[in-house]
Short mmCIF file of C-alpha atoms in Angstrom, two decimals:
data_model
loop_
_atom_site.label_atom_id
_atom_site.label_comp_id
_atom_site.label_asym_id
_atom_site.label_seq_id
_atom_site.Cartn_x
_atom_site.Cartn_y
_atom_site.Cartn_z
CA MET N 128 -13.35 94.49 166.78
CA THR N 129 -12.02 91.22 165.69
CA ARG N 130 -13.24 88.48 168.12
CA ARG N 131 -10.52 86.60 169.27
CA ILE N 132 -10.58 82.29 169.42
CA SER N 133 -9.45 82.29 172.96
CA LYS N 134 -7.79 79.39 174.06
CA TYR N 135 -10.09 77.07 176.29
CA LYS N 136 -12.42 77.65 173.17
CA ARG N 137 -9.50 76.20 170.78
CA PHE N 138 -9.49 72.97 173.81
CA VAL N 139 -12.92 72.64 173.14
CA MET N 140 -12.83 72.83 169.45
CA MET N 141 -10.06 70.03 169.61
CA ASN N 142 -11.26 68.08 171.68
CA PRO N 143 -12.59 64.41 170.23
CA ILE N 144 -14.23 63.08 173.53
CA ILE N 145 -16.20 66.60 173.79
CA GLN N 146 -16.88 66.79 169.81
CA PHE N 147 -17.97 63.15 169.76
CA PHE N 148 -20.90 64.37 171.60
CA LYS N 149 -20.93 67.91 169.66
CA PHE N 150 -20.43 65.50 166.46
CA ILE N 151 -24.24 63.38 167.02
CA TYR N 152 -25.58 66.89 168.68
CA LEU N 153 -24.94 68.42 165.76
CA SER N 154 -25.76 65.38 163.18
CA ILE N 155 -29.55 66.10 164.55
CA LYS N 156 -29.53 70.11 164.80
CA VAL N 157 -29.03 69.45 160.93
CA LEU N 158 -31.34 66.88 160.21
CA ILE N 159 -34.16 68.24 161.98
CA VAL N 160 -32.63 71.95 159.60
CA VAL N 161 -33.00 69.90 156.63
CA ALA N 162 -35.12 68.36 157.42
CA GLY N 163 -37.76 69.67 159.89
CA GLY N 164 -39.96 70.62 155.81
CA HIS N 165 -40.01 72.94 152.95
CA GLY N 166 -43.42 74.65 150.98
CA GLY N 167 -44.42 78.04 149.50
CA THR N 168 -44.35 81.21 150.03
CA ARG N 169 -47.23 82.26 148.41
CA GLN N 170 -50.10 80.59 149.66
CA LEU N 171 -48.83 81.50 153.04
CA GLU N 172 -48.27 84.89 152.15
CA LYS N 173 -52.26 85.37 152.16
CA MET T 161 -47.36 55.92 129.43
CA SER T 162 -45.25 58.28 130.20
CA LYS T 163 -40.91 59.20 128.87
CA ILE T 164 -39.32 61.74 130.69
CA VAL T 165 -35.91 63.09 130.08
CA ILE T 166 -34.03 64.62 132.24
CA LEU T 167 -31.27 66.78 131.58
CA GLY T 168 -27.84 66.85 133.16
CA ALA T 169 -26.37 64.02 135.86
CA GLY T 170 -25.74 66.22 138.66
CA ILE T 171 -26.62 66.62 142.03
CA SER T 172 -29.73 67.77 140.53
CA GLY T 173 -30.72 65.85 137.36
CA HIS T 174 -28.98 62.26 139.11
CA VAL T 175 -31.64 63.21 142.34
CA ALA T 176 -34.84 63.29 139.98
CA ALA T 177 -33.56 60.43 138.03
CA SER T 178 -33.50 58.21 140.89
CA HIS T 179 -36.80 58.95 142.55
CA LEU T 180 -38.67 58.36 139.48
CA ARG T 181 -37.20 55.82 139.07
CA ARG T 182 -37.23 54.30 142.47
CA LYS T 183 -41.88 55.55 142.46
CA LEU T 184 -42.55 54.73 139.03
CA ASP T 185 -43.45 51.54 137.44
CA LYS T 186 -41.25 50.54 134.71
CA SER T 187 -44.09 51.51 131.77
CA HIS T 188 -42.79 54.29 132.15
CA GLU T 189 -39.02 55.87 130.72
CA VAL T 190 -36.78 57.12 132.32
CA VAL T 191 -34.09 58.81 130.60
CA VAL T 192 -30.94 60.62 131.44
CA VAL T 193 -28.78 63.23 128.98
CA SER T 194 -26.06 64.16 129.81
CA PRO T 195 -21.90 64.80 128.57
CA ASN T 196 -20.25 63.06 131.85
CA SER T 197 -20.16 59.98 132.54
CA ASN T 198 -19.22 59.72 135.97
CA TYR T 199 -21.13 61.10 139.22
CA GLN T 200 -18.96 63.29 140.88
CA TRP T 201 -20.15 64.54 144.54
CA ILE T 202 -18.31 68.43 144.18
CA PRO T 203 -18.78 68.68 147.76
CA SER T 204 -15.90 66.66 148.17
CA ASN T 205 -13.17 68.56 145.50
CA ILE T 206 -11.81 70.80 148.41
CA TRP T 207 -10.00 68.27 149.64
CA VAL T 208 -8.53 66.41 146.29
CA GLY T 209 -7.56 70.87 145.46
CA ILE T 210 -5.12 70.22 148.52
CA GLY T 211 -3.94 66.05 148.00
CA ARG T 212 -6.26 64.78 150.98
CA MET T 213 -8.71 62.38 148.85
CA LYS T 214 -8.28 61.35 145.29
CA SER T 215 -10.73 61.92 142.07
CA LYS T 216 -11.72 58.76 141.91
CA GLU T 217 -13.23 58.35 145.88
CA ILE T 218 -15.11 61.51 144.73
CA LEU T 219 -17.20 60.35 141.39
CA PHE T 220 -18.77 56.34 140.19
CA PRO T 221 -19.88 56.07 136.96
CA LEU T 222 -22.99 56.68 135.39
CA ALA T 223 -24.15 53.67 132.51
CA PRO T 224 -23.70 50.58 135.06
CA LEU T 225 -25.44 51.95 137.67
CA TYR T 226 -28.06 53.41 135.00
CA LYS T 227 -28.41 50.19 133.56
CA LYS T 228 -29.50 48.31 136.71
CA LYS T 229 -31.71 50.84 137.91
CA GLY T 230 -33.38 50.49 134.23
CA ILE T 231 -32.50 54.42 134.17
CA GLY T 232 -31.69 54.84 129.95
CA PHE T 233 -28.47 56.95 130.12
CA LYS T 234 -27.08 58.93 127.26
CA GLN T 235 -23.83 60.44 127.04
CA ALA T 236 -24.49 63.91 125.00
CA LYS T 237 -25.18 67.75 124.91
CA VAL T 238 -28.22 69.13 124.50
CA THR T 239 -27.95 71.66 121.66
CA SER T 240 -32.05 72.77 121.95
CA PHE T 241 -35.17 72.39 122.88
CA TYR T 242 -38.54 72.28 120.57
CA PRO T 243 -40.77 71.98 123.39
CA GLU T 244 -43.92 72.10 120.56
CA GLY T 245 -41.95 69.98 118.44
CA ASP T 246 -40.98 70.35 115.19
CA SER T 247 -42.67 70.10 111.37
CA GLU T 248 -42.22 66.30 111.38
CA ILE T 249 -42.35 65.96 114.77
CA ASP T 250 -45.76 65.93 116.85
CA LYS T 251 -44.05 65.30 119.65
CA PRO T 252 -41.95 68.26 122.17
CA PHE T 253 -38.17 67.46 121.94
CA VAL T 254 -34.51 68.33 122.34
CA MET T 255 -32.02 68.55 120.39
CA VAL T 256 -28.46 66.76 121.68
CA GLU T 257 -25.20 65.19 120.48
CA TYR T 258 -23.55 62.94 121.41
CA VAL T 259 -19.73 63.59 123.00
CA SER T 260 -19.31 59.71 124.33
CA GLU T 261 -16.29 57.63 121.84
CA THR T 262 -17.92 55.58 120.17
CA MET T 263 -20.89 58.48 118.93
CA ARG T 264 -18.76 61.40 118.99
CA GLY T 265 -20.57 63.89 116.43
CA GLU T 266 -23.80 62.09 116.30
CA THR T 267 -27.17 63.99 116.96
CA GLU T 268 -30.11 62.90 117.75
CA LYS T 269 -34.37 64.04 118.32
CA ILE T 270 -35.46 63.29 121.93
CA THR T 271 -38.65 63.22 122.48
CA TYR T 272 -40.48 63.47 125.67
CA ASP T 273 -43.42 63.84 128.21
CA TYR T 274 -41.90 65.23 130.83
CA LEU T 275 -38.27 67.20 130.51
CA ILE T 276 -35.94 68.46 133.47
CA ASN T 277 -33.50 70.55 132.02
CA ALA T 278 -31.28 70.53 135.76
CA THR T 279 -27.96 70.58 133.32
CA GLY T 280 -26.68 73.40 136.32
CA PRO T 281 -23.92 76.36 135.79
CA LYS T 282 -21.89 77.21 132.20
CA LEU T 283 -18.16 77.80 134.35
CA ASN T 284 -18.46 81.50 132.39
CA PHE T 285 -14.47 81.47 132.57
CA GLU T 286 -13.66 83.15 129.51
CA ALA T 287 -16.22 86.42 131.83
CA THR T 288 -13.07 87.07 133.07
CA GLU T 289 -9.95 87.94 130.72
CA GLY T 290 -6.50 85.26 131.45
CA LEU T 291 -8.63 83.00 133.90
CA ASN T 292 -8.76 79.83 132.69
CA PRO T 293 -7.65 77.00 135.11
CA GLY T 294 -3.85 75.59 135.08
CA THR T 295 -2.51 78.79 133.57
CA ASN T 296 -1.49 82.43 134.72
CA LYS T 297 -1.12 80.52 138.55
CA ALA T 298 -4.28 80.08 138.67
CA TYR T 299 -6.81 77.48 139.75
CA SER T 300 -10.30 76.46 139.66
CA VAL T 301 -11.18 73.26 141.92
CA CYS T 302 -15.03 73.38 140.22
CA THR T 303 -14.87 69.67 138.47
CA TYR T 304 -13.09 67.10 140.10
CA THR T 305 -10.17 67.44 136.59
CA HIS T 306 -10.18 71.35 138.29
CA ALA T 307 -9.03 69.85 141.87
CA ASP T 308 -6.70 67.28 140.73
CA HIS T 309 -4.78 70.05 138.97
CA ALA T 310 -5.24 72.72 141.42
CA TRP T 311 -3.51 70.43 143.13
CA GLN T 312 -0.44 70.04 141.37
CA GLY T 313 0.37 73.65 141.54
CA LEU T 314 -0.14 73.80 145.22
CA SER T 315 2.40 70.98 145.85
CA ALA T 316 4.45 71.99 143.12
CA LEU T 317 4.87 75.52 145.23
CA ILE T 318 5.09 73.57 148.54
CA GLU T 319 7.92 71.79 147.13
CA GLU T 320 9.66 74.94 146.26
CA MET T 321 8.48 76.53 149.65
CA LYS T 322 10.08 73.59 151.52
CA GLN T 323 13.22 75.22 149.19
CA GLY T 324 13.32 78.58 151.12
CA LYS T 325 10.61 80.32 148.37
CA GLU T 326 8.08 82.93 150.02
CA ALA T 327 5.06 82.96 148.58
CA ARG T 328 1.88 85.08 147.82
CA ILE T 329 -1.85 82.49 147.50
CA VAL T 330 -4.93 84.56 147.03
CA ILE T 331 -8.25 82.56 147.10
CA GLY T 332 -11.46 83.74 146.53
CA THR T 333 -13.83 84.92 143.27
CA GLY T 334 -12.87 85.61 139.86
CA HIS T 335 -16.03 88.15 138.75
CA ALA T 336 -17.40 90.70 139.98
CA LYS T 337 -20.88 88.79 140.12
CA ALA T 338 -18.75 85.24 141.26
CA THR T 339 -20.91 83.66 143.61
CA CYS T 340 -20.00 80.21 145.48
CA GLN T 341 -17.91 81.91 147.38
CA GLY T 342 -18.59 78.55 150.60
CA ALA T 343 -16.34 77.25 148.46
CA ALA T 344 -13.97 79.57 148.16
CA PHE T 345 -13.78 79.72 151.49
CA GLU T 346 -13.22 75.73 152.86
CA TYR T 347 -10.70 75.98 150.35
CA ILE T 348 -8.44 78.27 151.42
CA LEU T 349 -8.83 77.35 155.55
CA ASN T 350 -8.20 73.36 153.85
CA VAL T 351 -4.72 75.01 152.27
CA GLU T 352 -3.76 77.01 154.89
CA GLN T 353 -4.81 73.77 157.75
CA GLU T 354 -2.31 71.79 154.39
CA LEU T 355 0.56 74.32 154.70
CA ARG T 356 0.56 74.17 158.24
CA ARG T 357 1.05 70.37 158.17
CA GLN T 358 3.56 70.31 155.36
CA LYS T 359 5.43 72.98 158.08
CA VAL T 360 5.50 75.71 155.61
CA ARG T 361 3.28 77.70 156.56
CA ASP T 362 5.46 80.85 157.46
CA LYS T 363 6.60 80.96 154.19
CA ALA T 364 3.05 81.75 152.90
CA LYS T 365 1.14 85.19 152.53
CA ILE T 366 -1.88 84.05 152.59
CA THR T 367 -5.40 86.22 151.35
CA TRP T 368 -8.91 85.88 150.44
CA ILE T 369 -10.20 88.17 147.86
CA SER T 370 -14.06 88.51 147.83
CA ASN T 371 -17.07 91.11 145.64
CA GLU T 372 -18.59 90.31 148.79
CA TYR T 373 -18.86 93.64 150.36
CA GLN T 374 -18.78 92.06 153.88
CA LEU T 375 -16.90 88.24 154.67
CA GLY T 376 -19.34 86.09 155.41
CA ASP T 377 -21.59 87.42 152.96
CA PHE T 378 -21.58 83.39 151.07
CA GLY T 379 -23.98 84.94 148.46
CA MET T 380 -27.02 85.27 151.12
CA ASP T 381 -26.92 88.89 152.28
CA GLY T 382 -24.81 87.57 155.18
CA MET T 383 -26.90 86.13 158.60
CA LEU T 384 -26.91 86.92 162.30
CA LEU T 385 -26.23 83.40 163.62
CA SER T 386 -26.25 81.96 167.45
CA TYR T 387 -22.89 81.00 168.54
CA GLY T 388 -22.89 78.65 171.25
CA SER T 389 -24.48 81.06 173.74
CA ASN T 390 -23.35 84.41 171.92
CA ILE T 391 -25.72 86.43 168.73
CA MET T 392 -23.21 87.35 165.99
CA LYS T 393 -23.65 88.03 162.79
CA SER T 394 -21.43 86.04 160.31
CA HIS T 395 -18.60 88.50 158.94
CA GLU T 396 -17.94 88.64 162.61
CA MET T 397 -17.27 84.73 163.24
CA VAL T 398 -15.25 84.72 159.39
CA GLU T 399 -13.35 87.08 160.91
CA MET T 400 -12.73 85.03 163.93
CA VAL T 401 -11.05 82.66 161.95
CA PHE T 402 -9.36 84.31 159.30
CA GLU T 403 -7.91 86.32 161.84
CA ASP T 404 -6.73 82.66 164.39
CA ARG T 405 -5.96 81.70 160.49
CA GLY T 406 -3.61 84.55 159.82
CA ILE T 407 -5.59 85.47 156.35
CA ASP T 408 -5.99 88.35 154.99
CA TRP T 409 -8.71 89.88 152.86
CA ILE T 410 -10.42 92.07 150.25
CA LEU T 411 -14.04 92.85 150.10
CA GLY T 412 -15.62 94.48 146.95
CA ALA T 413 -13.23 93.03 145.13
CA GLY T 414 -13.93 92.12 141.11
CA VAL T 415 -11.75 90.29 139.76
CA ASN T 416 -11.92 91.61 136.04
CA LYS T 417 -8.14 90.15 134.44
CA VAL T 418 -5.67 87.41 135.42
CA GLU T 419 -1.92 87.34 134.02
CA ASP T 420 1.06 85.15 135.22
CA GLY T 421 1.53 85.44 138.73
CA LEU T 422 -1.31 88.92 139.04
CA THR T 423 -4.90 88.87 139.69
CA HIS T 424 -6.15 92.70 139.21
CA TYR T 425 -9.99 93.50 140.61
CA GLU T 426 -11.58 96.58 140.78
CA THR T 427 -12.31 97.85 143.47
CA LEU T 428 -16.59 99.38 144.78
CA ASN T 429 -14.78 102.35 144.60
CA GLY T 430 -13.69 102.19 141.69
CA GLU T 431 -9.65 101.82 141.66
CA GLN T 432 -8.47 99.63 140.45
CA ASN T 433 -6.01 97.67 141.57
CA THR T 434 -3.42 94.48 141.27
CA ILE T 435 -2.56 91.40 143.77
CA ALA T 436 0.71 89.64 142.74
CA HIS T 437 0.00 85.36 143.39
CA ASP T 438 2.42 82.06 143.49
CA PHE T 439 -0.49 80.39 143.78
CA ALA T 440 -4.22 81.17 143.38
CA MET T 441 -7.37 79.43 142.73
CA LEU T 442 -10.35 81.48 142.05
CA ILE T 443 -13.95 80.32 141.75
CA PRO T 444 -15.70 81.76 137.70
CA SER T 445 -19.00 83.78 137.63
CA PHE T 446 -21.19 81.14 136.49
CA SER T 447 -23.97 81.72 133.02
CA GLY T 448 -26.57 79.87 131.51
CA HIS T 449 -25.71 77.25 128.92
CA GLY T 450 -26.68 79.65 126.05
CA PHE T 451 -29.31 77.75 124.71
CA LYS T 452 -31.64 77.69 121.94
CA ALA T 453 -35.81 77.16 121.91
CA PHE T 454 -37.24 77.33 118.40
CA ASP T 455 -41.41 76.63 118.15
CA LYS T 456 -43.43 74.26 115.82
CA ASN T 457 -42.52 76.33 112.63
CA ASN T 458 -39.16 76.71 113.46
CA GLN T 459 -39.13 80.38 115.39
CA ASP T 460 -36.89 80.93 117.44
CA ILE T 461 -38.90 81.10 120.65
CA THR T 462 -35.77 81.63 123.27
CA GLU T 463 -37.40 84.21 125.28
CA LYS T 464 -39.57 81.72 126.47
CA LEU T 465 -37.73 79.50 128.28
CA PHE T 466 -34.78 80.99 128.94
CA LYS T 467 -33.27 84.32 130.65
CA GLY T 468 -29.01 83.09 130.75
CA PHE T 469 -30.56 80.60 133.01
CA MET T 470 -34.19 78.72 132.52
CA ILE T 471 -37.75 80.69 133.14
CA VAL T 472 -39.61 78.98 136.01
CA ASP T 473 -42.26 80.81 138.48
CA ALA T 474 -40.59 83.11 139.58
CA ASP T 475 -41.75 86.66 139.51
CA TYR T 476 -38.52 88.50 137.57
CA THR T 477 -40.89 91.50 137.65
CA PRO T 478 -37.25 94.29 138.75
CA ARG T 479 -38.15 96.03 141.79
CA PRO T 480 -35.76 97.70 144.17
CA TYR T 481 -33.58 95.74 146.63
CA GLU T 482 -35.20 97.00 149.08
CA GLU T 483 -38.67 95.61 148.02
CA TRP T 484 -37.47 92.70 146.96
CA THR T 485 -39.99 89.51 149.06
CA VAL T 486 -39.40 85.76 149.41
CA GLN T 487 -42.39 85.77 147.14
CA ASP T 488 -40.17 86.61 143.77
CA TRP T 489 -38.99 83.36 144.37
CA PRO T 490 -39.80 79.80 142.29
CA GLU T 491 -42.54 77.42 144.29
CA THR T 492 -42.58 74.17 141.92
CA TYR T 493 -40.23 75.35 139.39
CA GLN T 494 -41.82 74.11 136.34
CA ASN T 495 -41.85 76.97 133.41
CA PRO T 496 -44.97 79.29 133.20
CA SER T 497 -45.50 78.80 129.63
CA TYR T 498 -44.51 75.01 128.92
CA LYS T 499 -46.13 72.98 131.92
CA ASN T 500 -44.27 70.09 131.50
CA ILE T 501 -40.80 71.32 131.41
CA PHE T 502 -39.04 71.82 135.12
CA ALA T 503 -35.77 73.48 135.81
CA PRO T 504 -34.46 72.21 139.55
CA GLY T 505 -30.74 73.16 141.42
CA ILE T 506 -28.96 76.07 139.31
CA ALA T 507 -30.37 75.48 136.75
CA PHE T 508 -33.61 77.88 137.10
CA ALA T 509 -33.42 81.54 136.62
CA PRO T 510 -32.98 83.49 139.81
CA PRO T 511 -35.53 86.57 140.10
CA HIS T 512 -32.56 88.30 141.50
CA SER T 513 -29.93 88.43 143.63
CA ILE T 514 -30.32 87.38 147.11
CA SER T 515 -27.61 90.39 148.34
CA LYS T 516 -27.62 93.57 148.03
CA PRO T 517 -26.36 94.59 144.68
CA ARG T 518 -23.98 97.40 144.94
CA LYS T 519 -21.93 99.28 141.47
CA SER T 520 -18.71 100.58 141.75
CA SER T 521 -18.09 104.01 141.15
CA LYS T 522 -17.23 103.45 137.73
CA GLY T 523 -20.08 102.07 137.63
CA THR T 524 -19.49 98.54 137.69
CA GLU T 525 -21.68 95.46 139.60
CA ILE T 526 -19.63 94.28 142.28
CA PHE T 527 -21.65 92.03 144.13
CA PRO T 528 -22.29 87.50 144.47
CA ALA T 529 -24.93 86.39 142.16
CA PRO T 530 -27.44 83.30 144.94
CA PRO T 531 -26.11 80.41 145.63
CA ARG T 532 -28.15 77.37 145.33
CA THR T 533 -25.50 74.41 146.60
CA GLY T 534 -26.02 71.37 146.71
CA MET T 535 -28.87 70.40 149.41
CA PRO T 536 -31.19 73.02 147.80
CA SER T 537 -30.43 71.67 143.94
CA GLY T 538 -31.38 68.01 146.32
CA ILE T 539 -34.47 69.18 147.52
CA THR T 540 -36.49 71.29 144.14
CA ALA T 541 -35.22 67.32 142.20
CA LYS T 542 -37.39 65.85 144.40
CA LEU T 543 -39.77 68.01 144.73
CA VAL T 544 -39.87 68.32 140.99
CA ALA T 545 -39.21 64.69 140.91
CA ASP T 546 -42.84 64.49 143.06
CA ASN T 547 -45.47 66.31 141.38
CA ILE T 548 -44.69 64.84 138.21
CA ILE T 549 -44.92 61.13 139.20
CA ASP T 550 -47.73 62.50 140.98
CA SER T 551 -49.21 64.21 137.92
CA ILE T 552 -48.63 60.74 136.37
CA LYS T 553 -50.27 59.09 138.37
CA GLN T 554 -53.04 60.99 138.65
CA GLN T 555 -53.42 61.36 135.63
CA LYS T 556 -53.68 65.94 135.46
CA GLU T 557 -50.95 68.52 136.35
CA SER T 558 -50.55 68.05 140.32
CA LEU T 559 -48.38 70.48 141.47
CA HIS T 560 -48.36 69.96 145.44
CA HIS T 561 -44.83 69.24 146.74
CA LYS T 562 -43.65 73.43 146.80
CA GLY T 563 -39.94 73.82 147.48
CA SER T 564 -39.60 78.26 148.12
CA MET T 565 -36.46 78.73 148.42
CA GLY T 566 -37.41 81.79 151.05
CA ASN T 567 -39.45 78.76 153.26
CA MET T 568 -36.29 76.19 152.77
CA GLY T 569 -33.53 75.42 155.57
CA ALA T 570 -29.55 74.83 154.27
CA ALA T 571 -27.22 73.60 156.05
CA CYS T 572 -23.35 74.34 155.03
CA ILE T 573 -20.79 72.09 156.61
CA ALA T 574 -17.70 73.94 155.21
CA SER T 575 -14.28 72.06 155.98
CA ALA T 576 -11.53 73.80 157.55
CA GLY T 577 -9.03 71.62 157.50
CA PHE T 578 -9.39 67.91 156.81
CA GLY T 579 -8.06 65.46 159.60
CA MET T 580 -10.02 62.29 162.15
CA THR T 581 -8.05 64.73 164.74
CA LYS T 582 -6.91 67.65 163.36
CA GLY T 583 -9.27 68.63 161.10
CA SER T 584 -12.03 71.44 161.38
CA GLY T 585 -15.22 72.38 159.83
CA ILE T 586 -17.12 75.50 160.25
CA SER T 587 -21.29 74.46 160.15
CA ILE T 588 -23.42 77.01 159.82
CA THR T 589 -27.45 76.46 159.16
CA THR T 590 -29.50 79.04 157.82
CA TYR T 591 -33.03 79.26 157.41
CA PRO T 592 -34.58 80.03 155.19
CA ILE T 593 -31.94 80.33 152.12
CA VAL T 594 -33.00 83.10 151.20
CA PRO T 595 -34.16 86.22 153.79
CA ASP T 596 -37.68 86.98 155.03
CA TYR T 597 -37.63 89.89 156.51
CA LYS T 598 -41.21 90.28 156.69
CA LYS T 599 -41.78 87.15 158.93
CA TYR T 600 -37.74 87.50 160.82
CA PRO T 601 -37.54 91.51 160.83
CA ASP T 602 -35.06 91.08 163.96
CA THR T 603 -32.43 88.56 163.26
CA MET T 604 -31.98 89.73 159.46
CA GLY T 605 -34.72 87.28 157.39
CA ARG T 606 -33.43 84.31 159.80
CA LYS T 607 -35.15 82.28 162.21
CA LEU T 608 -32.23 82.22 165.33
CA GLY T 609 -33.23 78.72 166.66
CA LYS T 610 -32.61 76.88 162.95
CA THR T 611 -29.32 79.47 161.81
CA PHE T 612 -26.67 78.62 163.59
CA GLY T 613 -22.94 77.99 163.51
CA GLU T 614 -20.70 75.77 165.52
CA ILE T 615 -16.77 75.20 164.50
CA GLY T 616 -14.96 72.52 165.55
CA LEU T 617 -13.42 68.83 165.02
CA ALA T 618 -17.12 67.68 164.62
CA GLY T 619 -17.25 69.49 162.04
CA HIS T 620 -15.03 67.96 159.94
CA TRP T 621 -16.25 64.71 161.25
CA LEU T 622 -19.30 65.61 160.13
CA LYS T 623 -18.90 66.86 156.68
CA LEU T 624 -16.71 62.91 156.37
CA ALA T 625 -19.96 61.72 156.89
CA LEU T 626 -22.20 62.96 154.45
CA HIS T 627 -19.45 62.76 152.19
CA TYR T 628 -19.76 58.65 152.45
CA ALA T 629 -23.39 59.20 153.37
CA PHE T 630 -24.40 60.80 149.69
CA ILE T 631 -21.68 58.76 147.51
CA TYR T 632 -24.46 55.78 149.47
CA LYS T 633 -26.88 57.91 148.44
CA ALA T 634 -25.84 58.09 144.94
CA LYS T 635 -25.33 54.87 144.61
CA MET T 636 -28.57 54.20 145.25
CA LYS T 637 -27.69 51.37 147.59
CA PRO T 638 -30.73 49.28 149.81
CA PHE T 639 -32.18 51.99 151.49
CA TRP T 640 -30.52 55.02 149.88
CA TYR T 641 -33.68 56.93 150.02
CA LEU T 642 -34.00 56.99 153.44
CA ILE T 643 -31.36 60.08 153.59
CA PRO T 644 -32.97 63.11 153.16
CA GLU T 645 -32.13 65.33 150.42
#
């Protein structure tokens, strides 16, 4: 069954104060994933 | 002294050119060849397509910037490759044809020591009968001119809806093997929000049509992700969003023909169906540009360089889905036959798709081609530039920098509506892009902590912040290189 977005969740999603802190958190988290390095896979396999 | 020629000035070509110019002294020549006079930040096209951004806000002219930075620029399109030279010229070269107003039609042989093919994809509209942006009430947002055109079509429809017209809007993929579902996903949510803003949402039925087997596949075989305190599959997240926005969906659909207000498609069970539309935005399939390559004796050697897109250090051995591994994917984007040619971004031929291949009962392949968005395009372009820089400085081949899509994270900050207080975004990160089922067998091939989703206003702010940050970076303003790809 498809999940639904609850009223509380929607409040959290659209509240600018909560979302401001979420913005900082997201920016850091995305930066960690993106700038967290990359490399090959074939040597790892060996 | 070396001459590096870069074909294409999209995300990949521009990133490579800017890093090469910054790190190599002026005795080395960096030349960009592109038929486009402007740089465009493609991820913001969806906002042009709903009229919330002007196309001039997402582009800038390349020639003045390249002149200022000491990068050569030729507004031309490449027509053929001569990686060994020819009977007249010993050095490798590419044949180009100018498209600028002053030199239109003139040709030139441009020699190189290193060649970066960053020509991206050809938007293959002709692969789907009747799919031509702006005709048959079907549009595209793949370029800023297409997006401008889409907004003209949508805004005219909105005016009719304000007069009481009931409308059907269809958005998704326009070919059985199209990719870039993410852009269509962003656009459908932005259109939905724009209709609400214009107070005509109740007049529209909006349908998502896609070659994906499940929602949230995005050409990456879907993903398991953490969402707040929950762990859910991407199809559950997208279903939740579509359900919330009142958007229907048709999956496993290979669109094969578009007529005036009609989209025809084949389903995985072999049925041929039709859906009517008053406005459609359908992403075309991508293909290679059909370049030819010749050796010194003018013999055709196209198969050494191209397999649709350019051949690189991937493992192209045909194998069934169950035997695919991340090791199949390229690491250095170097052509195995000609070691001074590289193809980062969308220009390289992928070894296979990422999503599971599926055929309809009639034998038509209906599944997404692998996506290569802005972020991996930028990362692969930078590592190619870094390897060339090292090779030039060390005067021997250096391939120290590697970046397989099987060992690289990606962030997809999908806009779900424009507005500083009413906007929304769906932020999804994935690590790795190509699932590694050996390393992460219990989490659908992805690392859970680095594969997460978030929905909310912050996602819109983040997408907007990235828009300004990447245009700043592309304009090579002070300390641009500190902003990661």
